[in-house]
Coordinates of C-alpha atoms and ligand atoms in Angstrom, one line a residue:
M1 CA 67.2 72.9 70.0
N2 CA 65.4 76.1 71.1
G3 CA 66.3 79.4 72.5
T4 CA 68.5 78.1 75.2
H5 CA 71.5 78.0 73.2
L6 CA 73.5 81.1 72.4
L7 CA 73.6 79.9 68.5
D8 CA 71.3 77.4 66.9
I9 CA 72.0 76.6 63.4
R10 CA 69.3 74.5 61.6
D11 CA 69.8 72.9 58.2
L12 CA 71.9 75.8 56.9
G13 CA 72.5 75.7 53.2
K14 CA 74.1 77.9 50.7
S15 CA 74.2 77.5 47.0
Y16 CA 76.3 79.8 44.8
E17 CA 74.8 78.3 41.7
A18 CA 73.6 81.7 40.2
R19 CA 77.1 82.9 40.2
R20 CA 79.1 79.9 39.3
R21 CA 81.3 80.4 36.5
G22 CA 82.6 77.7 34.0
A23 CA 80.7 75.9 31.5
G24 CA 79.1 72.6 32.4
E25 CA 79.3 73.4 36.1
G26 CA 76.5 71.8 38.2
T27 CA 74.5 73.3 40.9
A28 CA 76.6 72.1 43.8
S29 CA 75.9 73.8 46.9
A30 CA 78.9 75.2 49.0
L31 CA 76.9 74.1 52.3
S32 CA 73.9 71.7 52.8
G33 CA 71.9 70.7 55.8
V34 CA 74.4 71.9 58.4
S35 CA 73.0 71.9 62.0
F36 CA 74.8 72.4 65.3
T37 CA 74.4 74.5 68.2
A38 CA 77.0 76.7 70.4
D39 CA 76.7 77.7 74.0
A40 CA 78.3 80.4 75.9
G41 CA 82.0 80.0 76.5
E42 CA 82.5 77.1 74.1
F43 CA 85.6 76.8 72.0
I44 CA 84.4 75.1 68.6
T45 CA 86.7 74.6 65.6
V46 CA 85.6 73.9 62.1
I47 CA 87.9 71.6 60.0
G48 CA 87.8 70.3 56.6
P49 CA 89.6 70.4 53.2
S50 CA 89.7 73.5 51.2
G51 CA 86.4 74.1 49.7
A52 CA 84.6 72.1 52.1
G53 CA 82.4 75.0 53.2
K54 CA 84.0 76.4 56.4
S55 CA 84.3 79.9 55.3
T56 CA 80.8 80.0 53.9
L57 CA 79.4 78.4 57.1
L58 CA 81.1 81.2 59.3
R59 CA 80.1 84.1 56.9
S60 CA 76.5 82.8 56.8
I61 CA 76.3 82.9 60.4
N62 CA 76.8 86.7 60.6
R63 CA 75.2 87.2 57.3
L64 CA 78.2 88.4 55.3
I65 CA 76.9 85.6 53.0
E66 CA 73.0 85.1 52.6
P67 CA 72.3 81.4 53.3
T68 CA 69.8 80.0 50.9
E69 CA 68.3 77.4 53.2
G70 CA 68.0 76.8 56.9
A71 CA 67.7 78.9 60.0
I72 CA 70.0 80.8 62.3
T73 CA 68.9 81.6 65.8
F74 CA 71.1 83.8 67.9
A75 CA 70.6 84.8 71.5
G76 CA 67.0 83.6 71.2
R77 CA 66.4 85.7 67.9
D78 CA 65.9 84.4 64.5
I79 CA 68.5 86.3 62.5
T80 CA 68.1 84.5 59.2
H81 CA 66.3 87.2 57.5
L82 CA 67.1 90.3 59.4
G83 CA 67.1 93.5 57.5
R84 CA 69.9 96.0 57.7
S85 CA 69.2 97.7 61.0
G86 CA 68.5 94.5 62.8
L87 CA 71.8 93.1 61.3
R88 CA 73.6 96.3 62.6
E89 CA 72.5 95.3 66.1
V90 CA 73.4 91.8 65.8
H91 CA 76.9 92.6 64.4
R92 CA 77.8 94.3 67.6
E93 CA 77.5 91.0 69.3
I94 CA 79.0 88.7 66.6
A95 CA 82.4 89.8 66.0
M96 CA 84.5 88.4 63.1
I97 CA 88.3 87.8 62.9
F98 CA 89.9 87.3 59.5
Q99 CA 92.8 85.7 58.1
N100 CA 94.0 88.9 56.6
Y101 CA 93.3 91.0 59.9
N102 CA 91.2 93.7 58.2
L103 CA 93.1 96.5 59.8
V104 CA 93.3 100.1 58.6
Y105 CA 97.2 100.1 58.1
R106 CA 97.8 103.6 58.0
L107 CA 96.2 104.0 61.6
T108 CA 97.7 103.1 64.7
A109 CA 97.0 100.1 66.8
I110 CA 94.8 101.9 69.2
Q111 CA 92.8 103.7 66.5
N112 CA 92.1 100.3 65.0
V113 CA 90.9 98.9 68.3
L114 CA 88.7 101.9 68.7
H115 CA 87.1 101.1 65.4
G116 CA 85.5 98.2 67.3
R117 CA 82.9 100.7 68.8
L118 CA 81.8 101.9 65.3
G119 CA 78.7 99.8 65.5
Y120 CA 77.7 101.8 68.5
K121 CA 78.0 105.1 67.0
N122 CA 76.3 107.2 64.6
A123 CA 77.9 107.8 61.3
L124 CA 79.1 111.4 61.9
A125 CA 80.9 110.5 65.4
G126 CA 82.3 107.5 63.8
S127 CA 83.8 109.3 60.8
L128 CA 85.1 112.1 62.9
G129 CA 86.7 109.5 65.3
L130 CA 85.0 110.8 68.4
Y131 CA 85.5 108.4 71.2
T132 CA 84.9 108.9 74.9
E133 CA 87.7 108.8 77.4
E134 CA 86.2 105.6 78.7
E135 CA 86.5 104.0 75.3
K136 CA 90.0 105.1 74.9
L137 CA 90.8 103.7 78.3
R138 CA 89.2 100.5 77.4
A139 CA 91.0 100.3 74.1
F140 CA 94.4 100.6 76.0
E141 CA 93.4 97.8 78.5
L142 CA 92.4 95.7 75.7
L143 CA 95.7 96.1 73.8
D144 CA 97.5 95.5 77.2
E145 CA 95.5 92.3 77.5
V146 CA 96.5 90.9 74.3
G147 CA 100.3 91.9 75.1
L148 CA 100.3 94.8 72.9
G149 CA 100.2 97.5 75.5
E150 CA 103.5 99.2 74.4
F151 CA 102.6 99.1 70.7
A152 CA 99.5 101.3 71.0
Y153 CA 100.7 104.2 68.9
R154 CA 102.6 101.9 66.4
R155 CA 101.0 102.0 62.9
A156 CA 99.4 98.8 62.1
D157 CA 101.4 98.4 59.0
Q158 CA 104.6 98.3 61.2
L159 CA 103.3 95.3 63.2
S160 CA 104.1 91.6 62.6
G161 CA 101.4 89.3 61.5
G162 CA 100.8 87.9 65.0
Q163 CA 100.6 91.3 66.5
K164 CA 98.3 92.5 63.7
Q165 CA 95.9 89.6 64.6
R166 CA 96.1 90.3 68.2
V167 CA 95.0 94.0 67.4
G168 CA 92.2 92.4 65.5
I169 CA 91.2 90.6 68.5
A170 CA 91.3 93.6 70.8
R171 CA 89.2 95.4 68.2
S172 CA 86.6 92.7 68.4
L173 CA 86.5 92.9 72.1
M174 CA 85.5 96.6 72.0
Q175 CA 82.4 95.4 70.5
E176 CA 81.7 93.4 73.6
P177 CA 80.7 90.5 71.5
K178 CA 79.0 87.2 72.8
I179 CA 80.7 85.3 70.0
M180 CA 83.7 85.6 67.7
L181 CA 83.7 84.0 64.4
C182 CA 87.3 83.4 63.4
D183 CA 87.9 82.7 59.7
E184 CA 91.3 80.9 59.4
P185 CA 92.9 83.4 62.0
I186 CA 96.3 81.8 62.1
A187 CA 96.6 80.6 58.6
S188 CA 99.1 83.3 57.7
L189 CA 101.1 83.1 61.0
D190 CA 104.2 81.2 62.2
P191 CA 103.7 78.4 64.7
K192 CA 104.7 80.6 67.7
S193 CA 102.3 83.4 66.8
S194 CA 99.6 80.8 66.0
R195 CA 99.8 79.5 69.4
M196 CA 99.7 82.8 71.0
V197 CA 96.5 83.7 69.1
M198 CA 95.0 80.4 70.0
E199 CA 95.8 80.8 73.7
I200 CA 94.2 84.3 73.7
L201 CA 91.0 83.1 72.0
R202 CA 90.8 80.2 74.4
R203 CA 91.3 82.4 77.3
L204 CA 88.4 84.7 76.1
T205 CA 86.1 81.5 76.2
R206 CA 87.3 80.5 79.7
Q207 CA 87.5 84.0 81.3
R208 CA 84.8 86.0 79.5
G209 CA 82.4 83.3 78.5
I210 CA 82.6 84.3 74.8
T211 CA 82.0 81.7 72.4
C212 CA 84.6 81.2 69.7
I213 CA 84.0 79.4 66.5
V214 CA 87.2 78.9 64.6
N215 CA 87.9 77.8 61.1
L216 CA 91.2 76.0 61.1
H217 CA 93.5 74.4 58.7
Q218 CA 95.9 73.1 61.4
V219 CA 94.1 70.0 62.9
D220 CA 96.6 69.6 65.3
F221 CA 95.7 73.0 67.0
A222 CA 92.0 72.1 66.6
L223 CA 92.7 68.7 68.6
E224 CA 94.5 70.7 71.3
Y225 CA 92.3 73.8 71.8
S226 CA 88.8 72.7 71.1
D227 CA 85.8 71.7 73.3
R228 CA 84.2 70.6 70.1
I229 CA 85.2 69.9 66.5
I230 CA 82.8 70.1 63.6
G231 CA 84.2 68.3 60.3
L232 CA 82.9 69.5 57.1
R233 CA 83.3 67.7 53.7
A234 CA 81.8 69.0 50.5
G235 CA 79.4 71.2 52.3
E236 CA 78.1 68.8 54.7
K237 CA 78.8 68.1 58.5
V238 CA 80.4 64.7 58.5
F239 CA 81.7 65.0 62.1
E240 CA 80.9 66.7 65.5
G241 CA 82.5 65.6 68.6
T242 CA 85.3 66.0 71.2
P243 CA 88.9 66.1 70.4
E244 CA 89.1 62.6 71.8
Q245 CA 86.6 61.4 69.5
A246 CA 88.2 63.0 66.4
T247 CA 90.4 59.9 66.0
P248 CA 93.0 59.6 63.2
E249 CA 90.3 57.5 61.3
V250 CA 87.8 60.2 61.7
I251 CA 90.2 63.0 60.5
R252 CA 91.1 60.8 57.5
G253 CA 87.3 60.5 56.7
I254 CA 86.9 64.2 57.0
Y255 CA 89.8 64.9 54.6
E256 CA 89.2 61.9 52.4
G257 CA 91.2 62.2 49.2
Q258 CA 92.7 65.4 50.5
M259 CA 95.0 64.2 53.4
D260 CA 97.8 66.1 51.8
E261 CA 96.1 69.2 53.3
V262 CA 96.4 67.7 56.8
V263 CA 99.3 68.7 58.9
D264 CA 100.9 65.5 60.4
V265 CA 97.7 64.2 61.8
T266 CA 98.4 60.6 61.2
V267 CA 99.9 60.3 64.7
G268 CA 96.7 61.6 66.2
A269 CA 98.5 63.2 68.9
V270 CA 99.1 66.9 69.8
D271 CA 102.3 67.8 68.2
A272 CA 103.4 71.2 69.6
D273 CA 105.5 72.1 66.4
V274 CA 102.7 72.0 63.8
A275 CA 103.4 73.6 60.5
G276 CA 101.3 76.7 60.5
A277 CA 103.5 79.0 58.6
A278 CA 101.7 78.7 55.4
P279 CA 101.9 82.0 53.5
L280 CA 98.7 83.8 52.3
A281 CA 97.6 81.5 49.5
G282 CA 94.5 82.4 47.3
A283 CA 91.2 81.0 48.0
G284 CA 91.9 77.9 50.2
A285 CA 94.7 75.6 48.8
V286 CA 96.8 76.6 51.9
G287 CA 97.9 73.0 52.8
G288 CA 100.1 73.7 55.8
A289 CA 103.5 74.6 54.3
Q290 CA 106.3 72.6 56.1
Ligands
ADP301 P1 86.5 76.6 52.8 O1 86.4 77.8 53.7 O2 86.4 75.3 53.4 O3 87.9 76.4 51.9 P2 84.5 77.7 51.2 O4 83.4 78.1 52.1 O5 85.5 79.0 50.9 O6 85.2 76.5 51.6 O7 84.0 77.3 49.7 C1 82.9 76.3 49.7 C2 82.6 76.0 48.2 O8 81.9 77.2 47.7 C3 83.8 76.0 47.2 O9 83.4 75.0 46.3 C4 83.9 77.3 46.7 O10 84.6 77.2 45.4 C5 82.6 77.8 46.5 N1 82.5 79.3 46.7 C6 82.7 79.9 47.8 N2 82.6 81.3 47.5 C7 82.0 81.4 46.3 C8 81.3 82.4 45.5 N3 81.5 83.7 45.9 N4 81.0 82.1 44.4 C9 80.9 80.9 44.0 N5 81.2 79.8 44.7 C10 81.9 80.1 45.9

């Protein structure tokens, strides 16, 4: 409830009403009254149908999106209304992983990883690509850690999707984050690569005490990997609990009317062969291609 948690989200809300297109559209909020806390080393997944507010939640936490209600306390500091310089500091400790990797494709894997240090440099050093030997060594170590030691000098555009995402993770680790916010990190990956990425993320929570909050489309992976699952529906938190508590009935409740988006969860058990190979779809509507 107070500063003892790494992250404390209170009554978070976001309304896009001012920007809503379409005649006759109401003022539905994308997120409303969402509260939860996260501690060091926790692996939390956020599930829910397309449009439930998962991405809005994650992006509000690091203020890529300005929440319209509520408060965010991170490491004992209220970051809800931080200005530019305060945010720059906070962004070092809150890393973000994206579905589309956000790499610079004409650069090598190691150069992309080094970009993780930009938040610690002044603009000139950053733009000139001035990194210390120590930083370069660290970047190599991190690539090695995610199984890409031999790909350090490979251009990012020549890597597979799974490899790109692992470069993205190594880049995040260069920031020395306390928390990693992962927005559908495996939605574009095949099942094998997905599993590898999930394993790496969980290892980071266990071995480094980094907190991971992961938006997922693959409910089966959420059930398998999470310490805690948060279910969103229509912008509201409708479930929070352990994988054991996330029974098939609970899952059906979260995805009410949109069960077609759930990948084989009616069995309620962990199925190693989940369909995670949905190609990049537009905003949402991925639905786990079989
Ligand atoms: P999810 O990640 O669960 O698919 P989102 O957070 O992307 O959900 O979206 C939640 C709701 O907010 C949806 O109704 C979506 O259409 C709306 N929304 C998201 N981004 C914007 C935006 N930039 N402008 C207007 N509405 C948006």
